[in-house]
Coordinates of C-alpha atoms in Angstrom, one line a residue:
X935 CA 301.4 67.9 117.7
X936 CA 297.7 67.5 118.2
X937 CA 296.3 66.5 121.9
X938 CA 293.3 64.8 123.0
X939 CA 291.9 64.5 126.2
X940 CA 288.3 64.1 128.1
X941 CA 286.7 66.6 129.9
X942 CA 282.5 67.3 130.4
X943 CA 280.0 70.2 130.5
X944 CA 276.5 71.1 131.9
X945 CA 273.2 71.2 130.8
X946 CA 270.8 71.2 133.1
X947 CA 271.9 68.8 136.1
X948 CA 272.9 66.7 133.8
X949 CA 277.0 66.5 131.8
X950 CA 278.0 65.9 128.4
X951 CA 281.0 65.0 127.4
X952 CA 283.9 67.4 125.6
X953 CA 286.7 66.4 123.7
X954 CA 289.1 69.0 124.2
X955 CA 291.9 69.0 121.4
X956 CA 294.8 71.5 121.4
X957 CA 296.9 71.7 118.3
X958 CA 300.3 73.2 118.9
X959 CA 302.5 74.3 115.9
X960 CA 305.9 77.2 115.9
X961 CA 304.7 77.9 112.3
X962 CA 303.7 81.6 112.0
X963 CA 302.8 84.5 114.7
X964 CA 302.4 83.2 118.0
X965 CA 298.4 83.7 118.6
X966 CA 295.9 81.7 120.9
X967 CA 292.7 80.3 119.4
X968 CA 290.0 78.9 121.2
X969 CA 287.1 77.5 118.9
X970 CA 283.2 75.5 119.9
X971 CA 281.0 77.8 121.4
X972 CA 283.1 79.0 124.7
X973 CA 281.8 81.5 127.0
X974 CA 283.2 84.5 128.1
X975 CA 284.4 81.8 131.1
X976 CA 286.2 80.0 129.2
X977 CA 288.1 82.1 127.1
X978 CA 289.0 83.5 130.2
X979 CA 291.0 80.7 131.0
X980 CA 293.7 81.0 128.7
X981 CA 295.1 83.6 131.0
X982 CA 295.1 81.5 134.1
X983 CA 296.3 78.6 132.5
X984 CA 299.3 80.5 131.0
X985 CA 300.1 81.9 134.4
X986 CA 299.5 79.1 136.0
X987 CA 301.7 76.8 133.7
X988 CA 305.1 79.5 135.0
X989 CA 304.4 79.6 138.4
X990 CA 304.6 75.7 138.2
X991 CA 307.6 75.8 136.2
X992 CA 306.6 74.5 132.7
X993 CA 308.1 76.7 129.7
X994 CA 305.9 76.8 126.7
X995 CA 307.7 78.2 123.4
X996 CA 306.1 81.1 121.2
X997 CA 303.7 79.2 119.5
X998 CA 300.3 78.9 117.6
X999 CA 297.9 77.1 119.4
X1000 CA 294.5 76.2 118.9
X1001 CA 291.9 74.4 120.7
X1002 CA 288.9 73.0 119.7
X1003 CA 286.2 72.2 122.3
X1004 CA 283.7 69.4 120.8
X1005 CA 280.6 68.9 120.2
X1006 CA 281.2 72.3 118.7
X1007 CA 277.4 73.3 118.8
X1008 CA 277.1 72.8 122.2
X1009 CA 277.5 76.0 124.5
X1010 CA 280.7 75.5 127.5
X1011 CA 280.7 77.8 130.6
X1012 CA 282.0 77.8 133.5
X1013 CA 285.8 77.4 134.4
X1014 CA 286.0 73.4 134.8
X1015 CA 287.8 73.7 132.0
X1016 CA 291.0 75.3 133.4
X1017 CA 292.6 72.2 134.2
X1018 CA 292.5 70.0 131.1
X1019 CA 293.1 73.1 129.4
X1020 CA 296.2 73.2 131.0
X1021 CA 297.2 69.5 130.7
X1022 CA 295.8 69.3 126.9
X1023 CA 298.5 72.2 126.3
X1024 CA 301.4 70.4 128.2
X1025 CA 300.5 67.3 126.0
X1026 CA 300.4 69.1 122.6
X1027 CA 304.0 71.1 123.6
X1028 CA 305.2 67.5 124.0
X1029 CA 305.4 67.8 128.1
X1030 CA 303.0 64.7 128.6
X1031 CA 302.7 61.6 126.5
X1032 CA 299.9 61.0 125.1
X1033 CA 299.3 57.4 126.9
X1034 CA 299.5 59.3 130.5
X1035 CA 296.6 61.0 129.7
X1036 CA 293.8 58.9 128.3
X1037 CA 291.1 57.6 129.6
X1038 CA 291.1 60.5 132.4
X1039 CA 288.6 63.3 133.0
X1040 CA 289.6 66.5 134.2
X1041 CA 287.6 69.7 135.6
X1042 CA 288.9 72.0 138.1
X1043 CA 289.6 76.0 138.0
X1044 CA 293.3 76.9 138.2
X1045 CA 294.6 79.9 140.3
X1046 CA 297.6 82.1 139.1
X1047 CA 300.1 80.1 141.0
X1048 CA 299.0 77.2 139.9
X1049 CA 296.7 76.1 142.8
X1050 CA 293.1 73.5 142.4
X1051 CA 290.1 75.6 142.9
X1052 CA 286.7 74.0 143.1
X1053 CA 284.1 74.0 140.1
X1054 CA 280.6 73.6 140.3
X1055 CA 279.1 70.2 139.3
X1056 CA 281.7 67.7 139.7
X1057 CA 278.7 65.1 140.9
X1058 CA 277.1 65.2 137.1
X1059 CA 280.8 65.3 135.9
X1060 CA 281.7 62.3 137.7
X1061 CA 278.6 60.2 136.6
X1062 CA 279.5 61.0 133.2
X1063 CA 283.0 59.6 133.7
X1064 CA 281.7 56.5 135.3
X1065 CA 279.3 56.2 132.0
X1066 CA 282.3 57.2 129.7
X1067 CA 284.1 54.2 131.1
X1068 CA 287.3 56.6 132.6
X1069 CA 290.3 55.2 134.2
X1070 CA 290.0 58.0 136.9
X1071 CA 289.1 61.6 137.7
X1072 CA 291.1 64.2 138.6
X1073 CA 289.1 67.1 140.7
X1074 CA 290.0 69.7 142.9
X1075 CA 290.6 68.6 146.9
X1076 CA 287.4 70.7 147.6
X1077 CA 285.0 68.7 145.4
X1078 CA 286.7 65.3 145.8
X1079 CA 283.9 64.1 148.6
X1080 CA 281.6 65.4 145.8
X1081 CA 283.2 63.4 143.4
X1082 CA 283.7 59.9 145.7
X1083 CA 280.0 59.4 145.9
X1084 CA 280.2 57.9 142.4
X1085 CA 281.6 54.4 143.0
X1086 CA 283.4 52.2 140.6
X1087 CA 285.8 55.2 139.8
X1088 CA 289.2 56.3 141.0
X1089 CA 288.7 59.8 142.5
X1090 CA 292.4 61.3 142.8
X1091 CA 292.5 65.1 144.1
X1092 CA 295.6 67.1 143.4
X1093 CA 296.3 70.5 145.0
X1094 CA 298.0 71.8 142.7
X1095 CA 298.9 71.8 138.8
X1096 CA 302.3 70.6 139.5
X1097 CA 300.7 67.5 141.4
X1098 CA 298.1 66.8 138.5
X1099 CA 301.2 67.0 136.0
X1100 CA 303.6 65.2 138.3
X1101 CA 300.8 62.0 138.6
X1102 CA 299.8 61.3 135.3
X1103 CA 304.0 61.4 134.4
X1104 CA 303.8 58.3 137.1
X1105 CA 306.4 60.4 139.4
X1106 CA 304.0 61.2 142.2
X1107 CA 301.3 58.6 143.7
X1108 CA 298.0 59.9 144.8
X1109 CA 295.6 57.9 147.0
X1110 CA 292.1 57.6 145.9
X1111 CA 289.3 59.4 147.6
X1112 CA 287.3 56.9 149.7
X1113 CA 283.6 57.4 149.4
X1114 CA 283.7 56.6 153.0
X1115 CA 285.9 59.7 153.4
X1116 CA 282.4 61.8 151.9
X1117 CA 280.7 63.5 155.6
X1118 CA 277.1 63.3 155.3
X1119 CA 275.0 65.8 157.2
X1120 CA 272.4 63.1 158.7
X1121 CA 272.9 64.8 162.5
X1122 CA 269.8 65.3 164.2
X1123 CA 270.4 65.7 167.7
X1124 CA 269.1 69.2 167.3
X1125 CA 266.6 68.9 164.9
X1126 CA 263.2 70.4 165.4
X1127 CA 260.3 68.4 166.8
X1128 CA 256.9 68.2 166.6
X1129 CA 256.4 68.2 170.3
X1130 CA 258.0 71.0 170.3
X1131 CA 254.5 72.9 169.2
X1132 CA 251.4 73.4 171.7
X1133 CA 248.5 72.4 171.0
X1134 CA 247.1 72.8 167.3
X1135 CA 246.2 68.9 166.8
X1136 CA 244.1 69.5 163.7
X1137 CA 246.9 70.9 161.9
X1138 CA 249.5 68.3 162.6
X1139 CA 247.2 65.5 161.8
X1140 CA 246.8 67.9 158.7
X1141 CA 250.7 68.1 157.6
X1142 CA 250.6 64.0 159.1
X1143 CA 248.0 63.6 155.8
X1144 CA 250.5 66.2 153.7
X1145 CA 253.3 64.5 154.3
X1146 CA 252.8 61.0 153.6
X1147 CA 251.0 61.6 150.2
X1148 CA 253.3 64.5 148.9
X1149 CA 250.8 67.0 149.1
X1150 CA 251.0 70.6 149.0
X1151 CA 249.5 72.6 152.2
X1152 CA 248.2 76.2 152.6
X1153 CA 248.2 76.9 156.5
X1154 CA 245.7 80.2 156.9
X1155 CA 245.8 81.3 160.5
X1156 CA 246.7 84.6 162.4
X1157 CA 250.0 86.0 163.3
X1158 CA 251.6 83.9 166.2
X1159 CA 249.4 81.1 166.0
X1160 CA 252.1 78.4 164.4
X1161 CA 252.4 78.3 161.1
X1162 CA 256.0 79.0 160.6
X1163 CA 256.5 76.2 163.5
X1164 CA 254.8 73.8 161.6
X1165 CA 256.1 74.2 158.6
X1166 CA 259.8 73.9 159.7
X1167 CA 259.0 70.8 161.5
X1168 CA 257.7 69.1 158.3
X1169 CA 260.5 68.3 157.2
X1170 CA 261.1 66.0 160.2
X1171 CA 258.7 63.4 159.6
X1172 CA 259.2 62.6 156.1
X1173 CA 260.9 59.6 155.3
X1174 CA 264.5 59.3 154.5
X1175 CA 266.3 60.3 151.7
X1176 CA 266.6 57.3 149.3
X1177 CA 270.1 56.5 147.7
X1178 CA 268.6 57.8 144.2
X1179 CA 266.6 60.7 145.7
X1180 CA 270.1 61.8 148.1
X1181 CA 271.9 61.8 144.4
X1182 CA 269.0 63.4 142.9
X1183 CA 269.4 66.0 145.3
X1184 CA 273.0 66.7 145.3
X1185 CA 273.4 67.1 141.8
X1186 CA 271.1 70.1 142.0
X1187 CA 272.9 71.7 144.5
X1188 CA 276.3 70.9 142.6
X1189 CA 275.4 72.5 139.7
X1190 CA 273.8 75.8 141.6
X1191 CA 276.8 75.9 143.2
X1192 CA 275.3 75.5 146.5
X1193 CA 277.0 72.1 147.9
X1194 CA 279.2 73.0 150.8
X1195 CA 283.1 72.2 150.3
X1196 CA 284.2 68.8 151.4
X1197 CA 280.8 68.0 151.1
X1198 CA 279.5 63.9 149.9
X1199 CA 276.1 63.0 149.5
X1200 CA 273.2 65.2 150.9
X1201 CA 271.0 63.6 153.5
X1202 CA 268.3 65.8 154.6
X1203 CA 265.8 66.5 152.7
X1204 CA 265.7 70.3 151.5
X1205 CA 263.7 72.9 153.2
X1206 CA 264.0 76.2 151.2
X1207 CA 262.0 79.4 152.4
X1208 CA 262.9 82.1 150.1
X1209 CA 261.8 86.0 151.3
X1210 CA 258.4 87.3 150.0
X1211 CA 260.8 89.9 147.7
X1212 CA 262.0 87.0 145.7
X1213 CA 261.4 87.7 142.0
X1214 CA 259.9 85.0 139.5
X1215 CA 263.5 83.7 137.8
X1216 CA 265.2 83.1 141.0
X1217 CA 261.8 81.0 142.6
X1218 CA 261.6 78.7 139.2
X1219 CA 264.9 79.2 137.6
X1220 CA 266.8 80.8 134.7
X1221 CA 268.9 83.8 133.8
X1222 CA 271.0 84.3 131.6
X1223 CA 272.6 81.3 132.1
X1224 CA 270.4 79.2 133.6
X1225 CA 270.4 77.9 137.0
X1226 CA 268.2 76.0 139.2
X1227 CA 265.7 78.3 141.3
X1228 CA 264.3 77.9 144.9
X1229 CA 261.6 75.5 143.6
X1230 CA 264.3 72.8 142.0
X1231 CA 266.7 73.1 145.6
X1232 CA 263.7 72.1 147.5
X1233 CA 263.4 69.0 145.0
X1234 CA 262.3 65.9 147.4
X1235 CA 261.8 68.1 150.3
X1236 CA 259.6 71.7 151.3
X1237 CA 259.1 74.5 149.5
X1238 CA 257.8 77.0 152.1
X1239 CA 256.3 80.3 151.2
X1240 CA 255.2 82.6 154.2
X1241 CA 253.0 85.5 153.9
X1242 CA 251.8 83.6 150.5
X1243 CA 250.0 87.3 149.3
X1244 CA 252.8 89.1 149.9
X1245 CA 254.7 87.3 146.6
X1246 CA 254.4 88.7 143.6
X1247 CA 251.8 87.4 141.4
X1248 CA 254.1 86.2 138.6
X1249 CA 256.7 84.7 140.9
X1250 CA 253.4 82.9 142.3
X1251 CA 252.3 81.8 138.6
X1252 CA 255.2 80.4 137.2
X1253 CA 254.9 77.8 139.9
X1254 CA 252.0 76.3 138.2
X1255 CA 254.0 74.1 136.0
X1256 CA 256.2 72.7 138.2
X1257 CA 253.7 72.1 141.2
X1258 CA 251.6 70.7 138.1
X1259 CA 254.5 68.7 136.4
X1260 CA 257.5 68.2 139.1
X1261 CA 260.0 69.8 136.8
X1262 CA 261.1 73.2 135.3
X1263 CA 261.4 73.5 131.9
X1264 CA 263.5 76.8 131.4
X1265 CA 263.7 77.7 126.9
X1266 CA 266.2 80.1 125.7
X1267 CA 267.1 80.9 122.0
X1268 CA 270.0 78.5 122.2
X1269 CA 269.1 76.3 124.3
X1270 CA 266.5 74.7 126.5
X1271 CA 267.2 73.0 129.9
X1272 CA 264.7 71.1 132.7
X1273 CA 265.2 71.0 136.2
X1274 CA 263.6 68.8 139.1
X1275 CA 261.4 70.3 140.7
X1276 CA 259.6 67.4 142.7
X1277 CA 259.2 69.2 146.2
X1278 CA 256.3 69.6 148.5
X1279 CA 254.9 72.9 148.5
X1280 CA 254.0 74.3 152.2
X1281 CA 252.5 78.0 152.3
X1282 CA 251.2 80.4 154.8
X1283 CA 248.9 83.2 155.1
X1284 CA 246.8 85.5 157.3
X1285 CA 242.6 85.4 156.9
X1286 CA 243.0 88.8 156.0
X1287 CA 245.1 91.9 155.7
X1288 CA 245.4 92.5 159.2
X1289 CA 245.3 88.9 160.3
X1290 CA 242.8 88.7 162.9
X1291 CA 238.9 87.5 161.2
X1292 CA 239.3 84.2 162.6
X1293 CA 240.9 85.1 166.0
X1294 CA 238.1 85.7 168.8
X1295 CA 239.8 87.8 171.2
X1296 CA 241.1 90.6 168.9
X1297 CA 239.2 92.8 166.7
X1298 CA 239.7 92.5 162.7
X1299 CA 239.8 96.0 161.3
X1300 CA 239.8 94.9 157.5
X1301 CA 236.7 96.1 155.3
X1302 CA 235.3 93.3 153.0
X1303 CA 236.5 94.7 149.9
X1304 CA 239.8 94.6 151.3
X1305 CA 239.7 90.5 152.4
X1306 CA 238.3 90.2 149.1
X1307 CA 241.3 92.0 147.5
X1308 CA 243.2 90.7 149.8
X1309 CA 242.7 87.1 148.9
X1310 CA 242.4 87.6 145.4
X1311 CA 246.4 87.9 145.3
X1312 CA 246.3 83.8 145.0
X1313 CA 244.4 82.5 141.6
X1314 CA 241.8 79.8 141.5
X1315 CA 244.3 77.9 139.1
X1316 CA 246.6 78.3 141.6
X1317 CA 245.2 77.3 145.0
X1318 CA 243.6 74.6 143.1
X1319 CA 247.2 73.2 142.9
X1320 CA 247.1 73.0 146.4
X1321 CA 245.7 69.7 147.3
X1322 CA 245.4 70.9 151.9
X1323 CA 243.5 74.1 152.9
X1324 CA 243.9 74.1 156.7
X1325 CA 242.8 76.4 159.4
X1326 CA 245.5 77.4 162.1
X1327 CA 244.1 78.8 165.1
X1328 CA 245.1 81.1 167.3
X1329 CA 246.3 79.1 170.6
X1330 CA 245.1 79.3 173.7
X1331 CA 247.0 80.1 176.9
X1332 CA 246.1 76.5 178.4
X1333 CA 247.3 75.0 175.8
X1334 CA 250.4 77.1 176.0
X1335 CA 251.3 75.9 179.3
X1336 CA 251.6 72.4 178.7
X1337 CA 254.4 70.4 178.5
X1338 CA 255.1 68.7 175.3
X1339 CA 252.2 66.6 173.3
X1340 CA 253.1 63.0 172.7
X1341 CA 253.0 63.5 169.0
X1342 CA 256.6 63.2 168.3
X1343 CA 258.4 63.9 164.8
X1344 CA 259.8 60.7 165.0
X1345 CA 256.2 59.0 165.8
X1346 CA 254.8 60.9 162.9
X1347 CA 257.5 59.5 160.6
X1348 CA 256.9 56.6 161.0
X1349 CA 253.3 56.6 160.5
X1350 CA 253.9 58.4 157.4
X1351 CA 256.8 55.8 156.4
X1352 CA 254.3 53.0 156.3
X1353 CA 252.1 55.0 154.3
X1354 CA 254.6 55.5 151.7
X1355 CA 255.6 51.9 151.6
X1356 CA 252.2 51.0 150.7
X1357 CA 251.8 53.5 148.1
X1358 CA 256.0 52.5 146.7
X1359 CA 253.8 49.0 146.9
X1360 CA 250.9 49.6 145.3
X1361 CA 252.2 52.2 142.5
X1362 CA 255.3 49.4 141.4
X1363 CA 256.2 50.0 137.6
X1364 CA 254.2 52.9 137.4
X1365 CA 255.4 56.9 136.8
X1366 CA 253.3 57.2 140.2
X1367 CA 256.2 57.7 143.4
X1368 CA 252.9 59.2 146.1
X1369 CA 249.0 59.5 146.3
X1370 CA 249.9 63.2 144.4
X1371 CA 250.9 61.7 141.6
X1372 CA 247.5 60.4 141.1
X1373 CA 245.6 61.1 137.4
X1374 CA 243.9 59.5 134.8
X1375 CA 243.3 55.5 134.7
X1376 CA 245.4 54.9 138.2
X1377 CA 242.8 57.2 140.2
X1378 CA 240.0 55.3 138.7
X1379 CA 241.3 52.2 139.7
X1380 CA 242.8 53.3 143.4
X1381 CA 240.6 55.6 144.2
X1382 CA 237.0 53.8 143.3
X1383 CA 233.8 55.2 145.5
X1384 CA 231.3 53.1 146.6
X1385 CA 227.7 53.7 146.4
X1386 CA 228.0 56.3 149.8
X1387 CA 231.1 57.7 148.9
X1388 CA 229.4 58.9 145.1
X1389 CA 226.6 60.4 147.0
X1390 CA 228.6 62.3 149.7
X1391 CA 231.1 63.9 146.6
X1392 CA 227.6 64.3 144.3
X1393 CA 226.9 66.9 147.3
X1394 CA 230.0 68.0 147.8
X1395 CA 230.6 69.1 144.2
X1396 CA 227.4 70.7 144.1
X1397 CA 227.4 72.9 147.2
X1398 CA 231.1 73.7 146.8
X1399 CA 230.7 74.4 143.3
X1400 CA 234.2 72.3 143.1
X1401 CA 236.2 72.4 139.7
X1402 CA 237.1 69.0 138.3
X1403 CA 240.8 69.5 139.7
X1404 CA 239.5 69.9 143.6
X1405 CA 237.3 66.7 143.0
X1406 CA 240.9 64.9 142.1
X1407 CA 242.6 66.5 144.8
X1408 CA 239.9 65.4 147.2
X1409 CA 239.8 61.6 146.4
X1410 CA 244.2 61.7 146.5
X1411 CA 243.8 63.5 149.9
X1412 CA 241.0 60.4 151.0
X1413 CA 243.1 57.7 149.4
X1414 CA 246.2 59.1 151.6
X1415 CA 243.8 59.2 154.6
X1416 CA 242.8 55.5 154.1
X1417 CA 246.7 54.3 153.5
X1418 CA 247.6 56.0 157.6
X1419 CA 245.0 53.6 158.3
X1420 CA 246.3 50.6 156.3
X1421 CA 243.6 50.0 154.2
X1422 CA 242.6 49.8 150.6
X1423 CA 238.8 50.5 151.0
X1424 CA 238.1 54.5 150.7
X1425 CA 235.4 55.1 153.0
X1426 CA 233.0 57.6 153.8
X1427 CA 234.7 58.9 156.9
X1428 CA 238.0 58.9 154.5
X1429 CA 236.2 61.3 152.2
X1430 CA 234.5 63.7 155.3
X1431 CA 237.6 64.3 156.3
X1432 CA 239.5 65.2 153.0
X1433 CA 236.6 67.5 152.4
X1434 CA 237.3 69.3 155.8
X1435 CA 241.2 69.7 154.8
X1436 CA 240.1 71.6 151.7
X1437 CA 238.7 75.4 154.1
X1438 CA 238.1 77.8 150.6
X1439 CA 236.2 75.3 149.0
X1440 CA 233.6 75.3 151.7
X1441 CA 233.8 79.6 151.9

């Protein structure tokens, strides 16, 4: 007898469907076949599912059995597969009618004794099922939160095989998983603040600019003077997570594997800040088989890079495309996968080797030729990627002293909440989200100079020697500036100031 049931794989963040179809037949030598492009993962499972099917109790005969995993040019990892493996097998020995299992997907990885472990992207699985028009999904009790973020879709999460089996024969009921049910990490009674951080008002008004037109910051300042603070309070006064962006999110951390268990939808935004020693396929993505690197987990949130010349310079390149594009695009033989990568990119640095050429009360012991090697570690395309060049000072003790500044986090945010809803607004029907996005015909049309403002960036283009991509970054950063003030007109005063954010050019 020949059974058919539904199951999915990954490509990217995204799932495919798999028809899984297990032939069972007591003619000749009893022999296991497993057929359409499995990994080693996969094949794998045909001795956990065989183990798993005694210690439950079921009792398949010496047999021939063959399964066929389709689309058969499609490549299947991972051990979701476990679990309809195990059911497709129970309904080819005749152990399940065929009617008890239709219409429902399955993914879950099966211990020896028969136990539900959880798989890695269950959130792209579910969407799929939802799209596939599936009477339910059964998913490990560790990705069932996961799972229940999907609405219109019975989630049912079985411990065990024996459960699973025991269900879809109608003998055992099993309560849907409320999406209510799904804890969201939205607690911020001890989040970071910006009052938190003494003095530096020029830089917060800086990452204030940064944040509510999505653009990337360099923070160049000597050791102790607050870049680190800053850049861990960013996070804080971005706007919320949309519904979309939250799923956007937590798919990408589904498939990496990286969604705590019992987890629902993410809240927070991300803030990743991988060590300087981090080599160039884990910061954009890949391997073997492909995964999602530091720059897609920090999609719709910070990417923060401390002690920027201290990365290596290819780890540092490959992040051209996706600061450049907002996506990953990782190409192997076989295959070729993209990943979001949408995320704000927030680095820091010292002036110099030693860190001390801009600090007045300590001595920099760095020669010239080494600033200048020193700094050449970042390329020009690179830095011109990065729309904020901002000076950090070191702080002094006055400053240090006082009690908190009244910029709050949740004072910035909502500055920088406005400005995004006037740029959601403006940028309606458009592939434009912020003021980054900014390029071709729409910067013409939203960023237009008046008769001052084409004199002040005729100089500024010719003293700073500015490439054509700093001239765009400059009008973004001055259209941003004029939104905090709630206006459509760019100004003069709007382009000083986004000239000032921009510290290299004017060295």
């Amino acid at each position: 007898m020949i059974a058919r049931l539904a199951c999915g794989g990954l490509q990217g963040v995204d799932a495919f469907r798999v028809d899984l179809e297990v032939d069972l037949t007591r003619r000749g030598m009893p022999a296991f076949t497993l057929v359409g492009l499995a990994e080693t993962a996969v094949r794998e499972a045909k001795d956990r599912v065989f183990a798993a099917l005694r210690a439950e109790g079921f009792t398949i005969p010496p047999c021939r059995i063959t399964v066929n995993m389709a689309p058969a040019d499609r490549r299947k990892t991972g051990t979701a597969y476990d679990l309809p493996l195990a059911v497709g097998i129970l309904g080819a020995a005749e152990l399940l009618a065929p009617e008890q299992t239709q219409g429902w997907f399955l993914a879950g990885e099966l211990s020896l004794t028969g136990t539900l472990n959880p798989v890695p992207g269950v959130l792209p699985l579910a969407l799929l099922a939802r799209r596939e028009g599936a009477r339910g999904m059964l998913v490990p009790p560790q990705n069932a939160a996961e799972a229940a973020v999907v609405r219109d879709i019975p989630i049912m999460a079985p411990r065990t095989l024996g459960e699973c089996v025991a269900f879809l024969r109608g003998a055992r009921a099993l309560e849907p998983v409320s999406a209510a049910a799904a804890p969201f990490s939205d607690d911020e009674a001890h989040a970071p603040d910006f009052a938190e951080v003494k003095g530096q008002m020029s830089a917060k008004r800086a990452l204030e600019i940064a944040a509510a037109g999505g653009h990337n910051v360099l923070l160049i300042g000597p050791p102790g003077s607050g870049k680190t603070m800053l850049a861990q309070r960013l996070p804080t006064i971005l706007p919320p997570l949309t519904f979309e962006e939250a799923l956007e999110v937590t798919k990408i951390y589904s498939v990496a594997g990286k969604l705590p268990q019992n987890h629902g939808l993410m809240r927070r935004r991300p803030f990743r800040s991988p060590h300087h020693t981090i080599s160039e396929t884990a910061l954009a993505g890949g391997g073997s088989h492909p995964r999602p690197g530091e720059v897609s987990l920090a999609h719709r949130g910070v990417l923060f890079l401390d002690e920027l010349p201290e990365y290596k310079k290819q780890a540092l390149e490959v992040l051209r495309q996706p600061l450049e594009d907002g996506q990953v695009t990782i190409a192997r033989a076989l295959q070729s996968v993209t990943y979001p990568a949408s995320c704000m990119l927030v680095a820091a640095m010292n002036p110099c080797p030693c860190g001390y050429s801009t600090d007045p009360d300590h001595v920099c012991t760095c020669a010239p030729a080494q600033i200048a090697r020193y700094r050449s570690k970042l390329s020009g395309p690179l830095l011109d990627r990065i729309d904020l060049h901002v000076e950090v000072p070191a702080v002094p003790y006055e400053e240090l002293r006082a009690g908190p500044g009244p910029l709050t986090s949740a004072v910035l945010r909502d500055h920088v909440t406005a400005a995004r809803e006037r740029q959601q607004h403006r940028y309606k029907n458009t592939p434009c989200r912020t003021n980054a996005d900014l390029n071709g015909a729409l910067l013409e049309r939203h960023c237009a100079l008046e008769s001052d403002g084409h004199t002040l960036m005729r100089e500024a283009v010719r003293k700073l020697r500015l490439s054509a991509r700093a001239y765009t970054r400059i009008l973004r950063l001055a259209r941003t500036i004029a939104d905090l003030e709630d206006t459509d007109r760019l100004a003069a005063r709007h382009l000083h100031e986004a000239v000032a954010l921009r510290t290299l050019d004017r060295e």
